[in-house]
PDB file of C-alpha atoms in Angstrom:
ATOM      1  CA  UNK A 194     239.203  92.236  24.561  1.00  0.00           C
ATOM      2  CA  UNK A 195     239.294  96.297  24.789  1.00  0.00           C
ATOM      3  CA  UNK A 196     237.061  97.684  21.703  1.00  0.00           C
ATOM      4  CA  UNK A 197     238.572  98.808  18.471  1.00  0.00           C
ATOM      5  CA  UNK A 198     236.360 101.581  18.315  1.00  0.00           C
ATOM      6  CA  UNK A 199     235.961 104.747  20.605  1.00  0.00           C
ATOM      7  CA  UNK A 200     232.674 105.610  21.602  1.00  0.00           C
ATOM      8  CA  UNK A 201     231.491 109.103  20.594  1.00  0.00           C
ATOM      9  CA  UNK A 202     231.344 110.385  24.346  1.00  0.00           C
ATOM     10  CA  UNK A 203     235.205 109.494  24.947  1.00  0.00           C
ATOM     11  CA  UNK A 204     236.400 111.006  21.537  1.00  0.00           C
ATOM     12  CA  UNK A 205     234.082 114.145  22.332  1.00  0.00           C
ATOM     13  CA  UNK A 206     235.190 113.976  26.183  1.00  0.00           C
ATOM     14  CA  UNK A 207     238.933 113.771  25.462  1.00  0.00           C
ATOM     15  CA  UNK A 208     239.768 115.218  21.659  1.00  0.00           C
ATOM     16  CA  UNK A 209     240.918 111.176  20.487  1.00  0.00           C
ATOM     17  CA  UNK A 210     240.152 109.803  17.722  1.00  0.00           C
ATOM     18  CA  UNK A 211     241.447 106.980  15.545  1.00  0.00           C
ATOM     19  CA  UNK A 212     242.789 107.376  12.037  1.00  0.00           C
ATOM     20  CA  UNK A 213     244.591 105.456   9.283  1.00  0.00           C
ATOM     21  CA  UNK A 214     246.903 102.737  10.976  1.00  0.00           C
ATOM     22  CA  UNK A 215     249.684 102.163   7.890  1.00  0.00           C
ATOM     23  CA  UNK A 216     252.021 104.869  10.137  1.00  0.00           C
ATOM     24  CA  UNK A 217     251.766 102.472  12.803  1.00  0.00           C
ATOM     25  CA  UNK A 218     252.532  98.966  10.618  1.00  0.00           C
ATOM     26  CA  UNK A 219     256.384 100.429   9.861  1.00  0.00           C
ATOM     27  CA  UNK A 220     257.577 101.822  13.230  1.00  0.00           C
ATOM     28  CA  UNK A 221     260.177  99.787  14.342  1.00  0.00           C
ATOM     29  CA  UNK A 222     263.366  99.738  11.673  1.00  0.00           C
ATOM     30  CA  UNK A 223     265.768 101.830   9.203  1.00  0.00           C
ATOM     31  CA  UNK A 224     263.533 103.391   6.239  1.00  0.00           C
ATOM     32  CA  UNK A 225     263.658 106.307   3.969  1.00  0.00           C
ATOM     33  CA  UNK A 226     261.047 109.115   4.515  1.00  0.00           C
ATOM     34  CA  UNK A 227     259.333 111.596   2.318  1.00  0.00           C
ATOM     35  CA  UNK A 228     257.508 114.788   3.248  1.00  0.00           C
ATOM     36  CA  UNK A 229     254.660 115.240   1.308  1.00  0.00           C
ATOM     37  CA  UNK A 230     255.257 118.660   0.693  1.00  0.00           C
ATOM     38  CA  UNK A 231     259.180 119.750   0.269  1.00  0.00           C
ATOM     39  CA  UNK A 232     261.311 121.880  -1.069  1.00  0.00           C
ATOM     40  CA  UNK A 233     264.002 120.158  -3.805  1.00  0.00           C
ATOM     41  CA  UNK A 234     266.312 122.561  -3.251  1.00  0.00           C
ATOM     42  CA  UNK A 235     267.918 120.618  -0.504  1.00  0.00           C
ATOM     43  CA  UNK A 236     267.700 116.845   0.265  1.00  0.00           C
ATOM     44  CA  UNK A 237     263.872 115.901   0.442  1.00  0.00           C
ATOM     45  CA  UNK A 238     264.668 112.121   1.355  1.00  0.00           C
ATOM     46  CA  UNK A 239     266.185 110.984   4.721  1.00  0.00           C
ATOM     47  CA  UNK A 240     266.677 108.294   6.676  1.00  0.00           C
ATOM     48  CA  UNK A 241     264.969 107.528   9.807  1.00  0.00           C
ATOM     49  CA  UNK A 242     266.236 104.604  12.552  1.00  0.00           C
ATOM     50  CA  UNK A 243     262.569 104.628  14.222  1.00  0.00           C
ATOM     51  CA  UNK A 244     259.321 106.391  14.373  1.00  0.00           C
ATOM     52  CA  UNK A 245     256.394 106.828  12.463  1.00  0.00           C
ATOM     53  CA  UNK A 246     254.805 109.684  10.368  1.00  0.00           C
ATOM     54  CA  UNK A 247     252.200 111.996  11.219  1.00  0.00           C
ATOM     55  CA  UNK A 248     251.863 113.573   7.021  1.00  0.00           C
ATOM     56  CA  UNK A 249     254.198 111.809   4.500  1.00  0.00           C
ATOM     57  CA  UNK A 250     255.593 108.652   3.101  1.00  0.00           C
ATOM     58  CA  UNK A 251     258.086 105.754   4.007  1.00  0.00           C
ATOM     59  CA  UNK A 252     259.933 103.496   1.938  1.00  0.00           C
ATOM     60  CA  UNK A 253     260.251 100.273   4.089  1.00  0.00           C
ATOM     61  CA  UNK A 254     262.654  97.195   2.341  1.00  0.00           C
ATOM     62  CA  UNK A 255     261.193  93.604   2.567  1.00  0.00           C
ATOM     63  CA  UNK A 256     261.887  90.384   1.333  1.00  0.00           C
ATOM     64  CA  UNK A 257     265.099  89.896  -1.292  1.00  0.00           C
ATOM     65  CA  UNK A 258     265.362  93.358  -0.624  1.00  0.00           C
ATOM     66  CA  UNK A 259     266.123  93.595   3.752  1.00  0.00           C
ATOM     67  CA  UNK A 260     269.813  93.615   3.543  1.00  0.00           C
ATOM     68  CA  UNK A 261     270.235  96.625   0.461  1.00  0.00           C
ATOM     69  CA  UNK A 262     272.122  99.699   1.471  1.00  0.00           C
ATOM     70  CA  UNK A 263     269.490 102.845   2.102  1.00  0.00           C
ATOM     71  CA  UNK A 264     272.132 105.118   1.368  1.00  0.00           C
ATOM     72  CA  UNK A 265     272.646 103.603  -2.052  1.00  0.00           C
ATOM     73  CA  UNK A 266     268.901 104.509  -3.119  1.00  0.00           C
ATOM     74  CA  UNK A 267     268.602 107.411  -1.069  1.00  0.00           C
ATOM     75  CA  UNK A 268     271.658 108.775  -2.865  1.00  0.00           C
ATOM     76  CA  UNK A 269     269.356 108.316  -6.094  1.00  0.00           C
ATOM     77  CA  UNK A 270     266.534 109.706  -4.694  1.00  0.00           C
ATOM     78  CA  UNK A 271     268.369 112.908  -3.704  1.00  0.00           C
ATOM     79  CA  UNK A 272     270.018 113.301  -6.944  1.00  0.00           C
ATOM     80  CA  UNK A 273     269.792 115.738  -9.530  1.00  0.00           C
ATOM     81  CA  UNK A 274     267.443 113.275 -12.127  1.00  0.00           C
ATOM     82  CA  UNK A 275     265.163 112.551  -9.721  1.00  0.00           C
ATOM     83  CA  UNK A 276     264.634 116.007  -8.201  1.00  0.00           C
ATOM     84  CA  UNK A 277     264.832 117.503 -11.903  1.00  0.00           C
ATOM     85  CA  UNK A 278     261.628 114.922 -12.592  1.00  0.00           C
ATOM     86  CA  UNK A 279     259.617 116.028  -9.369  1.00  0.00           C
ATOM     87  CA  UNK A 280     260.574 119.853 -10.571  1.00  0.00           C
ATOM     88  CA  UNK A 281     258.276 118.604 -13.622  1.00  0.00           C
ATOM     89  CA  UNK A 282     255.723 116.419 -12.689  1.00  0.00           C
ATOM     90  CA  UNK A 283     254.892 118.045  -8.859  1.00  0.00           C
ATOM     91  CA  UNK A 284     252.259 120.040  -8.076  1.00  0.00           C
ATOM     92  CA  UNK A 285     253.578 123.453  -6.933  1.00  0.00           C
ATOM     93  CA  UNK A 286     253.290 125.298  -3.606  1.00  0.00           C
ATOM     94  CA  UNK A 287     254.346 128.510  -2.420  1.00  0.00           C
ATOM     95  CA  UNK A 288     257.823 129.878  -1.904  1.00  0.00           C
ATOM     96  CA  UNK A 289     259.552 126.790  -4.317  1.00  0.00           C
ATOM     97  CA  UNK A 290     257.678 124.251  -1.889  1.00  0.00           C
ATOM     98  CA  UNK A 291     256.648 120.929  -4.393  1.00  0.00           C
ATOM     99  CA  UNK A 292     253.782 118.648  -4.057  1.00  0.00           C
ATOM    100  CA  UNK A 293     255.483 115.168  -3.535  1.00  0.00           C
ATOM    101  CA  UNK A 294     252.552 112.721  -4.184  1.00  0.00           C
ATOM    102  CA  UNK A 295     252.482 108.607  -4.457  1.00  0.00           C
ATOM    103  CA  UNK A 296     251.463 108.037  -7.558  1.00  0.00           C
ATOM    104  CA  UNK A 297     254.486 110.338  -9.187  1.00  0.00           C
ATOM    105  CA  UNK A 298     256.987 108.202  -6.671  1.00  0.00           C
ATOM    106  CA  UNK A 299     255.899 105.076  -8.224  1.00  0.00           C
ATOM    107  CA  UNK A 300     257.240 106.386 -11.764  1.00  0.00           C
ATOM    108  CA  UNK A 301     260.866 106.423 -10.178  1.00  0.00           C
ATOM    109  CA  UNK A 302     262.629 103.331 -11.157  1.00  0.00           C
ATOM    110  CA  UNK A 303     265.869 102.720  -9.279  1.00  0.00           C
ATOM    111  CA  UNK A 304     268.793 101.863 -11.357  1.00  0.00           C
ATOM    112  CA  UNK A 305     270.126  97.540 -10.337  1.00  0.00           C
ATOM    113  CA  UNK A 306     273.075  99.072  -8.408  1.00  0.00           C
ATOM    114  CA  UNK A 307     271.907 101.268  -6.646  1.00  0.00           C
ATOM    115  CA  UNK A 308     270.169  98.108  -4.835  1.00  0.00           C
ATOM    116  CA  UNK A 309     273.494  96.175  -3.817  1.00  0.00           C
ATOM    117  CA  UNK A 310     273.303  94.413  -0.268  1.00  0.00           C
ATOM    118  CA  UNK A 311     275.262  95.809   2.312  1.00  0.00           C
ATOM    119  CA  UNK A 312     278.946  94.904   2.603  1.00  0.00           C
TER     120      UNK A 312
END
């Protein structure tokens, strides 16, 4: 079994080195994505079919929730409330650019319907 760990003479030898793995977990399917730094003046949230990211965060359905409708919550997320409350609570960066962190994400409640399963 190949090690999990690079030696210090490969990493040096060829610039490689391993990081966090939780990008990795979520590659495969349909989930929402948020830059960690974005501007609200557009649409900060979108939807990705595959892939992984190299600076941000994902919102991934399991469980009772597989078959809800992305569009449905990232409709929310893109809407007026919710980018009014990051205008408030974000950290700000230049040129209108807002600090989009975790722990202010996890304040967001989304409303019952706008978790309906897909028709």
């Amino acid at each position: 079994m190949p090690s999990e760990k690079l030696t210090r003479e490969y990493q040096n030898k060829y610039d490689l080195y391993f990081g966090r793995s939780q990008g990795f977990t979520c590659y495969y399917g349909q989930k929402i994505v948020i830059p960690k730094v974005a501007s609200l003046e557009d649409t900060p949230f979108k939807i990705v079919e595959n892939g992984f990211l190299l600076s941000g965060l994902s919102i991934k359905l399991r469980g009772k929730y597989l078959g809800t409708d992305l569009n449905l919550i990232l409709d929310y997320l893109n809407s007026d409330e919710v980018k009014n409350y990051l205008t408030v609570i974000s950290k700000n960066y230049a040129a209108g650019y807002k600090s989009i962190s975790s722990t202010d994400l996890k304040k967001i409640k989304i409303p019952k319907k706008n978790l309906k399963l897909k028709e």
